[in-house]
GROMACS .gro file of C-alpha atoms in nm:
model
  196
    1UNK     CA    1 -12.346 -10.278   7.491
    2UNK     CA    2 -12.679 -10.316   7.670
    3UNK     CA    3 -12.710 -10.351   8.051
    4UNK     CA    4 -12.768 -10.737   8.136
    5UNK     CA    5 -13.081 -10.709   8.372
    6UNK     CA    6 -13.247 -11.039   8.495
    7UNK     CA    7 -13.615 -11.105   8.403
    8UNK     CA    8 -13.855 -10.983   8.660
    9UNK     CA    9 -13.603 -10.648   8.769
   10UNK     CA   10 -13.724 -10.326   8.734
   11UNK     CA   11 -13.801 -10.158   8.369
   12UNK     CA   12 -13.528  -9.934   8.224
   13UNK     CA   13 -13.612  -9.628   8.060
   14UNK     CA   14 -13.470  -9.557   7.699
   15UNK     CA   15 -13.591  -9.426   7.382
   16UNK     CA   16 -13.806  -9.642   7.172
   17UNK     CA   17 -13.498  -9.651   6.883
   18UNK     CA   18 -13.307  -9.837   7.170
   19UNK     CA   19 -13.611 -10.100   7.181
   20UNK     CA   20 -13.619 -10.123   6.823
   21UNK     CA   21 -13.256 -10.255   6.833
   22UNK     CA   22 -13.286 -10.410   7.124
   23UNK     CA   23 -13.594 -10.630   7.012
   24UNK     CA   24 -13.446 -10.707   6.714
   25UNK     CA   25 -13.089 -10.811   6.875
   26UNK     CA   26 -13.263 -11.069   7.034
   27UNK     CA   27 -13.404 -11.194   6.745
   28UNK     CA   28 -13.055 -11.250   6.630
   29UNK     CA   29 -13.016 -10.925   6.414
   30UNK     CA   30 -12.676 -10.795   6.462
   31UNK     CA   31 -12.560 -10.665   6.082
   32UNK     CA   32 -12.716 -10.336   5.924
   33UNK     CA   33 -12.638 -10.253   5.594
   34UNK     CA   34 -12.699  -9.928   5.440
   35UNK     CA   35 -12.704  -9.522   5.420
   36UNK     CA   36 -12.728  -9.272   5.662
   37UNK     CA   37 -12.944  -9.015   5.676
   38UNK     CA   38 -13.216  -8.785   5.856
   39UNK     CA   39 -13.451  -9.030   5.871
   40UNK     CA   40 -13.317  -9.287   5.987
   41UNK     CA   41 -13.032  -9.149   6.221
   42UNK     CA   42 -13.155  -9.124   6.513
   43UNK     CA   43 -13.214  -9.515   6.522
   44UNK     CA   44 -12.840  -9.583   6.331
   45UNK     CA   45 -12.696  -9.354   6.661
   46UNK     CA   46 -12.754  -9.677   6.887
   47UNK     CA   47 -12.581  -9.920   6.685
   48UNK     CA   48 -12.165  -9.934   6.620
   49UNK     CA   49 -11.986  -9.925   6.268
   50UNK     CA   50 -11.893 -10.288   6.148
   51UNK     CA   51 -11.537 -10.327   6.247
   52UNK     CA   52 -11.585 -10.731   6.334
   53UNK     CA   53 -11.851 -10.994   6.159
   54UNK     CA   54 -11.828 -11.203   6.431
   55UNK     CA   55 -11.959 -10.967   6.660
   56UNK     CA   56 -12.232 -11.024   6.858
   57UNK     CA   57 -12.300 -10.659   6.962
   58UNK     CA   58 -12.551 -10.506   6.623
   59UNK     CA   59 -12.323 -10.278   6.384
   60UNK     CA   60 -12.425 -10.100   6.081
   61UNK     CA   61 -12.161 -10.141   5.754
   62UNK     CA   62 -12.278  -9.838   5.517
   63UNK     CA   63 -12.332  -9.929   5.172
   64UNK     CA   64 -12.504  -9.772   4.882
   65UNK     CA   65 -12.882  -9.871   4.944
   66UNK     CA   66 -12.906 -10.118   4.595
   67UNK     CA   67 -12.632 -10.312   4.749
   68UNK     CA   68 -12.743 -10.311   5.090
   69UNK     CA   69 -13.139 -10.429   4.978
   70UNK     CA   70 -12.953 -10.789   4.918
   71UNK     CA   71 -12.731 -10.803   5.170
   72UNK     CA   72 -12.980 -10.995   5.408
   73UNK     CA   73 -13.058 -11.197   5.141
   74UNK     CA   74 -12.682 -11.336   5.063
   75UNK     CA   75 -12.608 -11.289   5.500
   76UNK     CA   76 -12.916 -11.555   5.553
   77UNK     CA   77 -12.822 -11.779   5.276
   78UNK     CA   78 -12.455 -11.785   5.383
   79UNK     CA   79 -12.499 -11.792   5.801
   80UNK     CA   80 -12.881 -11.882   5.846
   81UNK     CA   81 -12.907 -11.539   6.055
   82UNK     CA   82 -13.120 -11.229   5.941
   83UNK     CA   83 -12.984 -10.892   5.896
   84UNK     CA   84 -13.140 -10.563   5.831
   85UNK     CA   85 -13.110 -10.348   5.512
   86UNK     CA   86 -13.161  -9.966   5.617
   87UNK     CA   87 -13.264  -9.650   5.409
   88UNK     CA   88 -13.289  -9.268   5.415
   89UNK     CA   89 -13.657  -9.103   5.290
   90UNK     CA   90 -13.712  -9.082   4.923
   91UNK     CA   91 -13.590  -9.249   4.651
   92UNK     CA   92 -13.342  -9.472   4.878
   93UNK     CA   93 -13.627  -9.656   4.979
   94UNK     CA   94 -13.695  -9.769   4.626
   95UNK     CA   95 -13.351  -9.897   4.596
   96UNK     CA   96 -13.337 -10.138   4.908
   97UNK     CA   97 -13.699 -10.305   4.797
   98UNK     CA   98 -13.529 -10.477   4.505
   99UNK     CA   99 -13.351 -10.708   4.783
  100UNK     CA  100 -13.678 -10.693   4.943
  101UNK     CA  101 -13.870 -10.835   4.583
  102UNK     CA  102 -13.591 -11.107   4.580
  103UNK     CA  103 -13.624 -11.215   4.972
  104UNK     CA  104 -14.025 -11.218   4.931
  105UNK     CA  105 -13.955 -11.473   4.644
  106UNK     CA  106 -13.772 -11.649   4.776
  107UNK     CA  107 -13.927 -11.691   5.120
  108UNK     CA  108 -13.604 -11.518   5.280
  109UNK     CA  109 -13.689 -11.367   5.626
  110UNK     CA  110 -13.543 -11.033   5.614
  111UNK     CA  111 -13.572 -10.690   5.788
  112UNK     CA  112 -13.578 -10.374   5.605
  113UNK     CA  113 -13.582 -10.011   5.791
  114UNK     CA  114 -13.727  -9.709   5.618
  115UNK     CA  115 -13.851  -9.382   5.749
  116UNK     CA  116 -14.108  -9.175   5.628
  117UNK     CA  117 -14.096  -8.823   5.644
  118UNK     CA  118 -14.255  -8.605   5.887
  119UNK     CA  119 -14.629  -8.461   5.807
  120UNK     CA  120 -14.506  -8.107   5.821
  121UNK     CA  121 -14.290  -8.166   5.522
  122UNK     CA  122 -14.577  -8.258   5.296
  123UNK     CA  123 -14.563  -8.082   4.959
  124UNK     CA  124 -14.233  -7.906   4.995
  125UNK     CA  125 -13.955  -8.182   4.863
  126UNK     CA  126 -14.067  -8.414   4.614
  127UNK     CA  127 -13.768  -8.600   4.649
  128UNK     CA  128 -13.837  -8.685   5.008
  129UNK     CA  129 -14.253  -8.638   5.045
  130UNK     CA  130 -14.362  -9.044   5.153
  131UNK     CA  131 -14.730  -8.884   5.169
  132UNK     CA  132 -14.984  -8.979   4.958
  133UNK     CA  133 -14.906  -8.642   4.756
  134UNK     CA  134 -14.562  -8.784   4.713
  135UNK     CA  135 -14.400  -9.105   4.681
  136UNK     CA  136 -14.678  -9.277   4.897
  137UNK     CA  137 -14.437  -9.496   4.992
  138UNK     CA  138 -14.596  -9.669   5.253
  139UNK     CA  139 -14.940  -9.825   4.976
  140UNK     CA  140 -14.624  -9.890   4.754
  141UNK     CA  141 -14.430 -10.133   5.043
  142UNK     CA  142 -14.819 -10.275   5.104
  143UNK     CA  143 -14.858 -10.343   4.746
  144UNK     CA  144 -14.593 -10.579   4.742
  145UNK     CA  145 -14.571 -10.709   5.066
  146UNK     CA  146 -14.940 -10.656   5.255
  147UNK     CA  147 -14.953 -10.680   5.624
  148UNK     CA  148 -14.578 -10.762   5.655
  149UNK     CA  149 -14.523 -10.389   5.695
  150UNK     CA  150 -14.542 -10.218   6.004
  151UNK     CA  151 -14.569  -9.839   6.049
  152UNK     CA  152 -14.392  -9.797   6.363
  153UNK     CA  153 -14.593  -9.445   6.458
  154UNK     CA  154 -14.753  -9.545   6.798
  155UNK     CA  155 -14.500  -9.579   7.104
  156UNK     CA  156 -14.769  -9.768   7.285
  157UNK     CA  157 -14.794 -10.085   7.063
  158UNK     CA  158 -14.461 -10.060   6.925
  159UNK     CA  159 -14.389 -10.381   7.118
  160UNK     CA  160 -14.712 -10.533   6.984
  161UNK     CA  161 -14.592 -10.442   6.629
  162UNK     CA  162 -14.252 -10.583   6.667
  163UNK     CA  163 -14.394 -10.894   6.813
  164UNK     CA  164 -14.639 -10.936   6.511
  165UNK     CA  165 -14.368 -10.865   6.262
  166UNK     CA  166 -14.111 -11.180   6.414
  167UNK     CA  167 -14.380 -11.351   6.339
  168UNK     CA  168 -14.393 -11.279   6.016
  169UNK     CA  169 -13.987 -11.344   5.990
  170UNK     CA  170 -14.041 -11.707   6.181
  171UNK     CA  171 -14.271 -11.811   5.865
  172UNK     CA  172 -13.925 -11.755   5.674
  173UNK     CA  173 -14.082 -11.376   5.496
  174UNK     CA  174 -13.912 -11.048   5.536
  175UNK     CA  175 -14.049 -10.781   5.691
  176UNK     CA  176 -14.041 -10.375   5.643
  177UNK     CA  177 -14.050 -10.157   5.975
  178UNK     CA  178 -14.136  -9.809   5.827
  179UNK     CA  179 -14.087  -9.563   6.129
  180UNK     CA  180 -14.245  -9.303   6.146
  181UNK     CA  181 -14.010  -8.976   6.356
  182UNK     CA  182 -14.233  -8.783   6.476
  183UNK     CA  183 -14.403  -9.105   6.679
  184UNK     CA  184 -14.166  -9.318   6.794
  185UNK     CA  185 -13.911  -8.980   6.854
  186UNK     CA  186 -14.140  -8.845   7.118
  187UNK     CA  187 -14.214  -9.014   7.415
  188UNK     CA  188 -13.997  -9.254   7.629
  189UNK     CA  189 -14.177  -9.599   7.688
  190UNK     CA  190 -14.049  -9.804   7.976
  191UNK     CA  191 -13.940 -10.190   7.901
  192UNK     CA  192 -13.767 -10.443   8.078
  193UNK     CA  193 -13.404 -10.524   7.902
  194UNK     CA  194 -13.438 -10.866   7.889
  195UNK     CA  195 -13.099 -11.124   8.003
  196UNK     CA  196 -13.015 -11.275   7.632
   0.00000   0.00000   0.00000
């Protein structure tokens, strides 16, 4: 549960994973769907498992990534609320984007989470190389959905980015925040925790 500060009282300081979810919370997002992992832990560690739907505190139900890539497709359609579909490096990324295909067809706003590994990994797992000398995952998310990605790897416009991708999501598209460890991991930025 966040702290409930009043606009105007002095920033706290958390990690930039905590402003992720905290940006996105209010926007609404409280359901994550999908797979743990390495790259994506270290934001998953801030939210709670699903143990009540009608919570308004985010919670993250693990599901195999296929599954999870509609889930904010059927959770919009059903409640009129987004959710977030999340996935590990590698090949788990290519499962979730067949929900994303759908929601970009459909003009379903939608968030989907996917890390990309870190630069010092290049070349040594196939499997889990997003480089260009891998998977290039991040041209392949552009291909399909152009600007409406965001590589999260600078802690200084992360708020910039996430402001630029709810606007994407308020013209009813989904959106893919690709972040990027060894960025947003490192330093702490300082941000006012807003009242919702």
């Amino acid at each position: 549960m966040r702290p409930n500060n009043l606009y105007g009282s002095p920033p706290c300081v958390a990690d930039n994973y905590q402003l992720i979810i905290d940006t996105l919370t209010d926007w609404g997002i409280t359901l994550y769907t999908g797979v743990t992992g390495g790259g994506v832990i270290h934001l998953l560690k801030h939210l709670k498992p699903l143990d009540d739907l009608h919570s308004d505190d985010p919670s993250f139900l693990t599901l195999g990534e296929y599954s999870a890539g509609f889930v904010p497709l059927g959770y919009y359609l059903a409640s009129g609320k987004i959710a977030a579909a999340v996935a590990t490096t590698g090949a788990a990324t290519k499962l979730i984007t067949c929900g994303l295909s759908d929601a970009k067809l459909h003009d379903i706003p939608a968030v989907f989470i996917v890390p990309v590994s870190g630069s010092n990994t290049e070349g040594f797992s196939p499997l889990q190389d997003t480089s260009i000398h891998g998977s290039n995952i991040v041209a392949q998310l552009r291909a399909e959905l152009g600007d409406a990605v965001f590589v999260l790897n600078d802690p200084f416009s992360l708020s910039a980015q996430l402001a630029a991708a709810k606007a994407t999501l308020d013209r009813s598209k989904p959106v893919v925040l690709v972040l990027d460890n060894e960025a947003v991991g490192n330093p702490v930025v300082e941000y006012a925790v807003h009242h919702r």
